Short mmCIF file of C-alpha atoms in Angstrom, two decimals:
data_model
loop_
_atom_site.label_atom_id
_atom_site.label_comp_id
_atom_site.label_asym_id
_atom_site.label_seq_id
_atom_site.Cartn_x
_atom_site.Cartn_y
_atom_site.Cartn_z
CA UNK A 1366 -107.42 63.16 -71.35
CA UNK A 1367 -105.78 66.04 -73.20
CA UNK A 1368 -102.25 66.23 -74.49
CA UNK A 1369 -100.44 69.31 -75.70
CA UNK A 1370 -97.33 68.85 -77.81
CA UNK A 1371 -95.11 71.81 -78.65
CA UNK A 1372 -92.55 72.04 -81.42
CA UNK A 1373 -90.41 74.64 -83.14
CA UNK A 1374 -88.03 75.74 -80.43
CA UNK A 1375 -84.31 76.03 -80.96
CA UNK A 1376 -81.28 78.29 -81.10
CA UNK A 1377 -81.40 81.51 -83.07
CA UNK A 1378 -79.34 84.67 -83.27
CA UNK A 1379 -80.66 87.97 -82.03
CA UNK A 1380 -82.90 89.57 -84.62
CA UNK A 1381 -83.96 86.21 -86.01
CA UNK A 1382 -87.32 84.49 -86.04
CA UNK A 1383 -88.86 81.26 -84.83
CA UNK A 1384 -92.32 79.77 -85.10
CA UNK A 1385 -93.68 77.60 -82.31
CA UNK A 1386 -96.55 75.17 -82.78
CA UNK A 1387 -98.72 73.38 -80.26
CA UNK A 1388 -101.21 70.66 -81.06
CA UNK A 1389 -103.93 69.64 -78.62
CA UNK A 1390 -105.34 66.13 -78.78
CA UNK A 1391 -107.53 63.85 -76.71
CA UNK A 1392 -111.14 63.88 -75.56
CA UNK A 1393 -111.75 67.47 -76.59
CA UNK A 1394 -115.24 68.89 -76.89
CA UNK A 1395 -114.13 72.47 -77.33
CA UNK A 1396 -111.19 74.75 -76.59
CA UNK A 1397 -111.99 78.00 -74.82
CA UNK A 1398 -108.54 79.52 -75.14
CA UNK A 1399 -104.95 78.69 -75.97
CA UNK A 1400 -101.79 80.49 -75.08
CA UNK A 1401 -98.07 80.58 -74.67
CA UNK A 1402 -96.16 81.20 -71.48
CA UNK A 1403 -92.46 81.23 -70.83
CA UNK A 1404 -90.14 80.70 -67.92
CA UNK A 1405 -86.51 81.71 -67.77
CA UNK A 1406 -84.14 80.25 -65.15
CA UNK A 1407 -84.81 81.78 -61.76
CA UNK A 1408 -87.87 83.63 -63.03
CA UNK A 1409 -91.60 83.12 -62.68
CA UNK A 1410 -93.64 81.81 -65.55
CA UNK A 1411 -95.12 84.71 -67.52
CA UNK A 1412 -97.73 85.20 -70.20
CA UNK A 1413 -96.38 85.62 -73.70
CA UNK A 1414 -99.61 85.57 -75.70
CA UNK A 1415 -103.08 84.10 -75.52
CA UNK A 1416 -106.08 83.82 -77.80
CA UNK A 1417 -109.69 82.99 -76.99
CA UNK A 1418 -112.14 81.01 -79.08
CA UNK A 1419 -113.72 84.26 -80.32
CA UNK A 1420 -110.36 85.51 -81.57
CA UNK A 1421 -109.48 87.96 -78.84
CA UNK A 1422 -105.75 88.17 -78.20
CA UNK A 1423 -103.62 89.29 -75.30
CA UNK A 1424 -99.85 89.83 -75.32
CA UNK A 1425 -97.22 90.35 -72.70
CA UNK A 1426 -95.82 93.88 -72.81
CA UNK A 1427 -92.31 92.74 -73.69
CA UNK A 1428 -93.39 90.95 -76.88
CA UNK A 1429 -95.99 93.34 -78.28
CA UNK A 1430 -95.20 94.22 -81.87
CA UNK A 1431 -92.73 91.34 -82.24
CA UNK A 1432 -94.74 88.18 -81.57
CA UNK A 1433 -98.03 87.06 -83.10
CA UNK A 1434 -100.35 84.29 -81.92
CA UNK A 1435 -102.70 82.48 -84.26
CA UNK A 1436 -104.77 79.31 -84.33
CA UNK A 1437 -106.01 76.65 -86.70
CA UNK A 1438 -109.20 75.64 -84.91
CA UNK A 1439 -109.84 72.71 -87.22
CA UNK A 1440 -106.52 71.23 -86.13
CA UNK A 1441 -106.67 72.31 -82.47
CA UNK A 1442 -103.35 74.02 -83.05
CA UNK A 1443 -101.92 77.30 -81.82
CA UNK A 1444 -98.89 79.02 -83.30
CA UNK A 1445 -96.54 81.67 -82.00
CA UNK A 1446 -94.60 83.61 -84.61
CA UNK A 1447 -91.64 85.25 -82.93
CA UNK A 1448 -89.79 87.96 -84.83
CA UNK A 1449 -86.89 90.23 -83.91
CA UNK A 1450 -85.90 87.88 -81.12
CA UNK A 1451 -83.76 89.22 -78.30
CA UNK A 1452 -81.49 87.41 -75.83
CA UNK A 1453 -83.99 88.21 -73.08
CA UNK A 1454 -86.55 86.07 -74.92
CA UNK A 1455 -84.50 83.01 -73.97
CA UNK A 1456 -86.71 80.70 -71.92
CA UNK A 1457 -88.68 77.48 -71.95
CA UNK A 1458 -91.94 78.18 -73.76
CA UNK A 1459 -95.05 76.33 -72.61
CA UNK A 1460 -98.31 75.88 -74.43
CA UNK A 1461 -101.53 76.07 -72.43
CA UNK A 1462 -105.13 75.35 -73.32
CA UNK A 1463 -108.43 75.69 -71.50
CA UNK A 1464 -110.38 72.69 -72.68
CA UNK A 1465 -113.86 71.30 -72.20
CA UNK A 1466 -113.27 67.57 -72.01
CA UNK A 1467 -115.80 64.99 -73.03
CA UNK A 1468 -117.76 63.79 -70.01
CA UNK A 1469 -116.89 66.78 -67.82
CA UNK A 1470 -118.94 69.87 -67.08
CA UNK A 1471 -116.32 72.62 -67.03
CA UNK A 1472 -113.08 73.53 -68.70
CA UNK A 1473 -109.70 72.53 -67.35
CA UNK A 1474 -106.31 74.00 -68.13
CA UNK A 1475 -103.68 71.74 -69.62
CA UNK A 1476 -100.00 72.35 -70.21
CA UNK A 1477 -97.45 71.08 -72.66
CA UNK A 1478 -94.00 69.85 -71.71
CA UNK A 1479 -92.26 72.98 -72.91
CA UNK A 1480 -89.83 73.79 -75.70
CA UNK A 1481 -86.53 75.62 -75.27
CA UNK A 1482 -85.92 78.86 -77.12
CA UNK A 1483 -82.40 80.25 -76.92
CA UNK A 1484 -81.45 83.57 -78.47
CA UNK A 1485 -77.76 84.31 -78.79
CA UNK A 1486 -76.38 87.84 -78.88
#
């Protein structure tokens, strides 16, 4: 019903920048929120950043001041600008969206397949 496709991951040196993108498509009536999570090997998935439909944002403590989340609502797209990357930012980054789907009465959360971000020291 809803597909999320991430792009923009890759290998970067410490101190560098990357920009992730995630496009939502399918039977979308509205998107309540979109966000980015990450999971490093052996670790639990954690919140990186999230944004609601009214523009409210929330960031994980470790990325505050370095990462910025933004959206293009007309394109159902969320971006994550990552600056001053550190080796500890290395993880698979997942896009998530809370979506009201056509024909259903409440929102459901969907996930992308993930994109690898590797930061070398």
